[in-house]
Amino acid sequence: MTLESLFEKNRAWARDIENRTPGFFTRLQQQQSPQYLWIGCSDSRVPANEIVGLLPGELFVHRNVANVVVHSDLNCLSVMQFAIDSLKVRHIIVVGHYGCSGVKAAMNNQRIGIADNWLRHVQDVRNQHRDWLFQLPDGPARLDALCELNVLEQSLNVCQTTVVQDAWERGQEVVVHGWVYGLHDGHIKDMRMTVEHPEALAVAYAKALSELKKRHTPQPAADSAV
């Protein structure tokens, strides 16, 4: 595919949008008023707007390798503050995805370059839950569990940022959520990590973590009837 074909696809896309919604781009340039901030992975297979069926202007997006939220990452924090203070988004959604190459590299101590330093944060999640995580079968099951654990921990990090804490303190409505997207079926799974205020954080995290472990822990087979 040549670069010229991208321009052609862009023009076709713009025509389609304008035909379906006349005047769309004229209105769009006047204002953006999204209700949602999506913090997701940079993976090209995870197109944020399309997954949730939203148009341009309806979803504010920040993406990085393995959907990590670090308290010293001024890029992510700036996006969050702009979304909360200026755009008045009501929901911040941390979205991981199964089959994440970054999570796999972190799990297996795979060296891939400068990103190794970034993925140390995912390795911290792995190490924090190592005793339970390494009881699971090696392979996809363990990787899926780490993808989910990473979403919970990064959602927790969002809640603990000064940006979100300040918003809650002044009474602004901001709800944090944790989701995981399935490349295999295109469906989003709610990790039940939903936090509306600081007092709910510990309980929400503990409950979400408990449900996560319950889903992944093999259940003993029921005794057959005599």
mmCIF file of C-alpha atoms in Angstrom:
data_model
loop_
_atom_site.group_PDB
_atom_site.id
_atom_site.type_symbol
_atom_site.label_atom_id
_atom_site.label_comp_id
_atom_site.label_asym_id
_atom_site.label_seq_id
_atom_site.Cartn_x
_atom_site.Cartn_y
_atom_site.Cartn_z
ATOM 1 C CA MET A 1 0.000 0.000 0.000
ATOM 2 C CA THR A 2 1.460 3.347 -1.064
ATOM 3 C CA LEU A 3 1.153 6.635 0.777
ATOM 4 C CA GLU A 4 -1.000 7.952 -2.063
ATOM 5 C CA SER A 5 -3.526 5.213 -1.346
ATOM 6 C CA LEU A 6 -3.830 6.566 2.196
ATOM 7 C CA PHE A 7 -4.793 9.970 0.824
ATOM 8 C CA GLU A 8 -7.373 8.293 -1.410
ATOM 9 C CA LYS A 9 -8.806 6.353 1.527
ATOM 10 C CA ASN A 10 -8.911 9.568 3.556
ATOM 11 C CA ARG A 11 -10.906 11.382 0.890
ATOM 12 C CA ALA A 12 -13.291 8.435 0.564
ATOM 13 C CA TRP A 13 -13.751 8.329 4.344
ATOM 14 C CA ALA A 14 -14.431 12.074 4.524
ATOM 15 C CA ARG A 15 -16.989 11.827 1.703
ATOM 16 C CA ASP A 16 -18.736 8.940 3.446
ATOM 17 C CA ILE A 17 -18.946 10.813 6.758
ATOM 18 C CA GLU A 18 -20.232 13.979 5.083
ATOM 19 C CA ASN A 19 -22.806 12.032 3.038
ATOM 20 C CA ARG A 20 -24.127 10.286 6.136
ATOM 21 C CA THR A 21 -24.062 13.412 8.297
ATOM 22 C CA PRO A 22 -24.145 16.591 6.179
ATOM 23 C CA GLY A 23 -22.229 19.445 7.788
ATOM 24 C CA PHE A 24 -20.385 17.092 10.158
ATOM 25 C CA PHE A 25 -16.910 18.582 9.691
ATOM 26 C CA THR A 26 -18.195 22.152 9.814
ATOM 27 C CA ARG A 27 -19.698 21.471 13.220
ATOM 28 C CA LEU A 28 -16.729 19.419 14.370
ATOM 29 C CA GLN A 29 -14.226 22.249 13.890
ATOM 30 C CA GLN A 30 -16.254 24.508 16.155
ATOM 31 C CA GLN A 31 -15.960 22.401 19.291
ATOM 32 C CA GLN A 32 -15.000 19.033 20.724
ATOM 33 C CA SER A 33 -17.033 17.845 23.688
ATOM 34 C CA PRO A 34 -16.188 14.208 24.435
ATOM 35 C CA GLN A 35 -17.558 12.554 27.551
ATOM 36 C CA TYR A 36 -14.833 9.909 27.626
ATOM 37 C CA LEU A 37 -11.058 9.713 27.931
ATOM 38 C CA TRP A 38 -9.675 6.424 26.608
ATOM 39 C CA ILE A 39 -6.251 5.386 27.901
ATOM 40 C CA GLY A 40 -5.241 2.423 25.802
ATOM 41 C CA CYS A 41 -2.457 0.520 24.114
ATOM 42 C CA SER A 42 -0.766 1.812 20.963
ATOM 43 C CA ASP A 43 -1.434 -1.524 19.221
ATOM 44 C CA SER A 44 -2.694 -0.896 15.686
ATOM 45 C CA ARG A 45 -5.327 -3.625 16.094
ATOM 46 C CA VAL A 46 -7.162 -1.646 18.774
ATOM 47 C CA PRO A 47 -8.870 1.354 17.084
ATOM 48 C CA ALA A 48 -10.458 3.167 20.011
ATOM 49 C CA ASN A 49 -13.272 5.063 18.270
ATOM 50 C CA GLU A 50 -14.344 2.147 16.107
ATOM 51 C CA ILE A 51 -14.460 -0.366 18.961
ATOM 52 C CA VAL A 52 -17.107 1.638 20.803
ATOM 53 C CA GLY A 53 -18.809 3.015 17.693
ATOM 54 C CA LEU A 54 -18.013 6.681 18.350
ATOM 55 C CA LEU A 55 -17.307 9.408 15.812
ATOM 56 C CA PRO A 56 -14.429 11.911 15.841
ATOM 57 C CA GLY A 57 -15.003 14.421 18.629
ATOM 58 C CA GLU A 58 -16.732 11.911 20.909
ATOM 59 C CA LEU A 59 -13.689 10.205 22.422
ATOM 60 C CA PHE A 60 -10.481 11.794 23.762
ATOM 61 C CA VAL A 61 -7.597 9.331 23.445
ATOM 62 C CA HIS A 62 -4.193 8.690 24.985
ATOM 63 C CA ARG A 63 -2.243 5.610 23.918
ATOM 64 C CA ASN A 64 1.091 4.078 24.822
ATOM 65 C CA VAL A 65 2.724 0.652 24.867
ATOM 66 C CA ALA A 66 0.737 -1.650 27.187
ATOM 67 C CA ASN A 67 -1.660 1.093 28.396
ATOM 68 C CA VAL A 68 0.541 2.120 31.320
ATOM 69 C CA VAL A 69 -0.215 5.048 33.645
ATOM 70 C CA VAL A 70 2.850 6.283 35.509
ATOM 71 C CA HIS A 71 2.774 9.100 38.044
ATOM 72 C CA SER A 72 5.871 10.679 36.487
ATOM 73 C CA ASP A 73 4.614 10.514 32.881
ATOM 74 C CA LEU A 74 3.896 14.162 32.115
ATOM 75 C CA ASN A 75 2.473 13.249 28.716
ATOM 76 C CA CYS A 76 -0.285 11.087 30.179
ATOM 77 C CA LEU A 77 -0.899 13.439 33.092
ATOM 78 C CA SER A 78 -1.215 16.403 30.732
ATOM 79 C CA VAL A 79 -3.776 14.549 28.640
ATOM 80 C CA MET A 80 -5.728 13.648 31.762
ATOM 81 C CA GLN A 81 -5.687 17.197 33.092
ATOM 82 C CA PHE A 82 -6.759 18.681 29.760
ATOM 83 C CA ALA A 83 -9.534 16.104 29.478
ATOM 84 C CA ILE A 84 -10.817 16.736 33.014
ATOM 85 C CA ASP A 85 -10.243 20.482 33.429
ATOM 86 C CA SER A 86 -10.889 21.752 29.916
ATOM 87 C CA LEU A 87 -13.077 19.164 28.200
ATOM 88 C CA LYS A 88 -14.943 18.107 31.365
ATOM 89 C CA VAL A 89 -14.923 14.423 30.490
ATOM 90 C CA ARG A 90 -16.965 12.327 32.890
ATOM 91 C CA HIS A 91 -15.369 8.938 32.333
ATOM 92 C CA ILE A 92 -11.735 7.801 32.169
ATOM 93 C CA ILE A 93 -11.436 4.302 30.747
ATOM 94 C CA VAL A 94 -8.218 2.284 30.944
ATOM 95 C CA VAL A 95 -8.384 -0.310 28.170
ATOM 96 C CA GLY A 96 -5.967 -3.194 27.824
ATOM 97 C CA HIS A 97 -6.266 -5.995 25.305
ATOM 98 C CA TYR A 98 -5.607 -9.701 25.177
ATOM 99 C CA GLY A 99 -2.624 -10.691 23.063
ATOM 100 C CA CYS A 100 -0.712 -7.545 24.033
ATOM 101 C CA SER A 101 2.892 -7.831 22.842
ATOM 102 C CA GLY A 102 4.089 -5.471 25.556
ATOM 103 C CA VAL A 103 2.527 -7.564 28.304
ATOM 104 C CA LYS A 104 3.993 -10.725 26.773
ATOM 105 C CA ALA A 105 7.469 -9.174 26.641
ATOM 106 C CA ALA A 106 7.151 -8.085 30.270
ATOM 107 C CA MET A 107 5.967 -11.518 31.362
ATOM 108 C CA ASN A 108 8.826 -13.335 29.631
ATOM 109 C CA ASN A 109 11.618 -10.798 30.320
ATOM 110 C CA GLN A 110 11.957 -10.377 26.578
ATOM 111 C CA ARG A 111 14.396 -7.618 25.575
ATOM 112 C CA ILE A 112 13.024 -5.450 22.774
ATOM 113 C CA GLY A 113 14.965 -2.200 23.172
ATOM 114 C CA ILE A 114 14.368 1.096 24.927
ATOM 115 C CA ALA A 115 10.786 0.012 25.624
ATOM 116 C CA ASP A 116 12.209 -2.459 28.164
ATOM 117 C CA ASN A 117 12.437 0.445 30.594
ATOM 118 C CA TRP A 118 8.781 1.353 30.022
ATOM 119 C CA LEU A 119 7.643 -2.253 30.398
ATOM 120 C CA ARG A 120 9.307 -2.450 33.794
ATOM 121 C CA HIS A 121 6.029 -1.028 35.055
ATOM 122 C CA VAL A 122 4.172 -4.070 33.726
ATOM 123 C CA GLN A 123 6.847 -6.304 35.241
ATOM 124 C CA ASP A 124 6.146 -4.595 38.551
ATOM 125 C CA VAL A 125 2.521 -5.716 38.170
ATOM 126 C CA ARG A 126 3.694 -9.246 37.373
ATOM 127 C CA ASN A 127 5.989 -9.298 40.394
ATOM 128 C CA GLN A 128 3.334 -7.887 42.703
ATOM 129 C CA HIS A 129 1.009 -10.780 41.840
ATOM 130 C CA ARG A 130 3.693 -13.375 41.112
ATOM 131 C CA ASP A 131 2.665 -15.949 43.753
ATOM 132 C CA TRP A 132 -0.854 -16.224 42.342
ATOM 133 C CA LEU A 133 -0.022 -15.569 38.690
ATOM 134 C CA PHE A 134 2.556 -18.340 38.395
ATOM 135 C CA GLN A 135 0.093 -20.884 39.717
ATOM 136 C CA LEU A 136 -1.742 -20.527 36.402
ATOM 137 C CA PRO A 137 -0.741 -22.630 33.378
ATOM 138 C CA ASP A 138 2.111 -21.109 31.397
ATOM 139 C CA GLY A 139 0.895 -19.685 28.112
ATOM 140 C CA PRO A 140 -2.225 -17.779 27.006
ATOM 141 C CA ALA A 141 -4.091 -18.217 30.302
ATOM 142 C CA ARG A 142 -1.296 -16.593 32.298
ATOM 143 C CA LEU A 143 -0.824 -13.814 29.748
ATOM 144 C CA ASP A 144 -4.557 -13.050 29.722
ATOM 145 C CA ALA A 145 -4.506 -12.829 33.504
ATOM 146 C CA LEU A 146 -1.572 -10.402 33.428
ATOM 147 C CA CYS A 147 -3.361 -8.256 30.822
ATOM 148 C CA GLU A 148 -6.300 -8.006 33.211
ATOM 149 C CA LEU A 149 -4.125 -7.395 36.263
ATOM 150 C CA ASN A 150 -2.330 -4.638 34.386
ATOM 151 C CA VAL A 151 -5.658 -2.930 33.678
ATOM 152 C CA LEU A 152 -6.595 -3.044 37.359
ATOM 153 C CA GLU A 153 -3.245 -1.632 38.468
ATOM 154 C CA GLN A 154 -3.204 1.127 35.853
ATOM 155 C CA SER A 155 -6.804 2.052 36.751
ATOM 156 C CA LEU A 156 -5.664 2.263 40.362
ATOM 157 C CA ASN A 157 -2.822 4.539 39.263
ATOM 158 C CA VAL A 158 -5.286 6.816 37.442
ATOM 159 C CA CYS A 159 -7.354 7.143 40.608
ATOM 160 C CA GLN A 160 -4.277 8.024 42.641
ATOM 161 C CA THR A 161 -3.024 10.798 40.356
ATOM 162 C CA THR A 162 -3.222 14.334 41.686
ATOM 163 C CA VAL A 163 -5.299 15.221 38.611
ATOM 164 C CA VAL A 164 -8.145 12.864 39.485
ATOM 165 C CA GLN A 165 -7.795 13.375 43.227
ATOM 166 C CA ASP A 166 -8.099 17.153 42.781
ATOM 167 C CA ALA A 167 -11.158 16.739 40.562
ATOM 168 C CA TRP A 168 -12.869 14.575 43.161
ATOM 169 C CA GLU A 169 -11.941 16.996 45.940
ATOM 170 C CA ARG A 170 -13.692 19.877 44.183
ATOM 171 C CA GLY A 171 -16.748 17.715 43.539
ATOM 172 C CA GLN A 172 -16.289 17.183 39.804
ATOM 173 C CA GLU A 173 -17.909 14.054 38.399
ATOM 174 C CA VAL A 174 -15.160 11.754 37.132
ATOM 175 C CA VAL A 175 -15.589 7.969 37.022
ATOM 176 C CA VAL A 176 -12.657 5.639 36.351
ATOM 177 C CA HIS A 177 -13.199 2.274 34.644
ATOM 178 C CA GLY A 178 -11.041 -0.709 33.676
ATOM 179 C CA TRP A 179 -11.786 -2.703 30.514
ATOM 180 C CA VAL A 180 -10.084 -5.344 28.384
ATOM 181 C CA TYR A 181 -10.621 -5.724 24.631
ATOM 182 C CA GLY A 182 -10.592 -9.118 22.924
ATOM 183 C CA LEU A 183 -8.764 -9.248 19.610
ATOM 184 C CA HIS A 184 -10.302 -12.677 19.030
ATOM 185 C CA ASP A 185 -13.928 -11.529 19.076
ATOM 186 C CA GLY A 186 -13.949 -7.716 19.116
ATOM 187 C CA HIS A 187 -15.765 -7.589 22.456
ATOM 188 C CA ILE A 188 -14.948 -5.462 25.487
ATOM 189 C CA LYS A 189 -14.900 -7.049 28.949
ATOM 190 C CA ASP A 190 -15.653 -4.903 31.991
ATOM 191 C CA MET A 191 -13.159 -5.665 34.766
ATOM 192 C CA ARG A 192 -15.624 -4.276 37.330
ATOM 193 C CA MET A 193 -13.046 -1.715 38.398
ATOM 194 C CA THR A 194 -15.319 1.312 38.550
ATOM 195 C CA VAL A 195 -14.471 4.155 40.932
ATOM 196 C CA GLU A 196 -16.502 7.342 41.407
ATOM 197 C CA HIS A 197 -14.800 8.828 44.484
ATOM 198 C CA PRO A 198 -11.680 8.175 46.605
ATOM 199 C CA GLU A 199 -13.580 6.445 49.397
ATOM 200 C CA ALA A 200 -14.699 3.747 46.951
ATOM 201 C CA LEU A 201 -11.219 3.006 45.600
ATOM 202 C CA ALA A 202 -9.984 0.357 48.037
ATOM 203 C CA VAL A 203 -13.238 -1.603 47.993
ATOM 204 C CA ALA A 204 -13.569 -1.444 44.189
ATOM 205 C CA TYR A 205 -9.998 -2.608 43.668
ATOM 206 C CA ALA A 206 -10.266 -5.457 46.170
ATOM 207 C CA LYS A 207 -13.546 -6.665 44.664
ATOM 208 C CA ALA A 208 -12.288 -6.456 41.079
ATOM 209 C CA LEU A 209 -9.098 -8.323 41.999
ATOM 210 C CA SER A 210 -11.049 -11.017 43.817
ATOM 211 C CA GLU A 211 -13.378 -11.540 40.847
ATOM 212 C CA LEU A 212 -10.418 -11.640 38.461
ATOM 213 C CA LYS A 213 -8.707 -14.371 40.464
ATOM 214 C CA LYS A 214 -11.936 -16.322 40.768
ATOM 215 C CA ARG A 215 -12.394 -16.306 36.988
ATOM 216 C CA HIS A 216 -8.902 -17.639 36.357
ATOM 217 C CA THR A 217 -8.609 -20.134 39.206
ATOM 218 C CA PRO A 218 -9.675 -23.646 38.143
ATOM 219 C CA GLN A 219 -12.716 -24.798 40.065
ATOM 220 C CA PRO A 220 -12.722 -28.322 41.549
ATOM 221 C CA ALA A 221 -14.846 -30.766 39.614
ATOM 222 C CA ALA A 222 -18.189 -31.559 41.231
ATOM 223 C CA ASP A 223 -18.638 -35.121 42.489
ATOM 224 C CA SER A 224 -20.644 -37.201 40.070
ATOM 225 C CA ALA A 225 -23.989 -38.417 41.247
ATOM 226 C CA VAL A 226 -24.096 -42.002 42.489
#
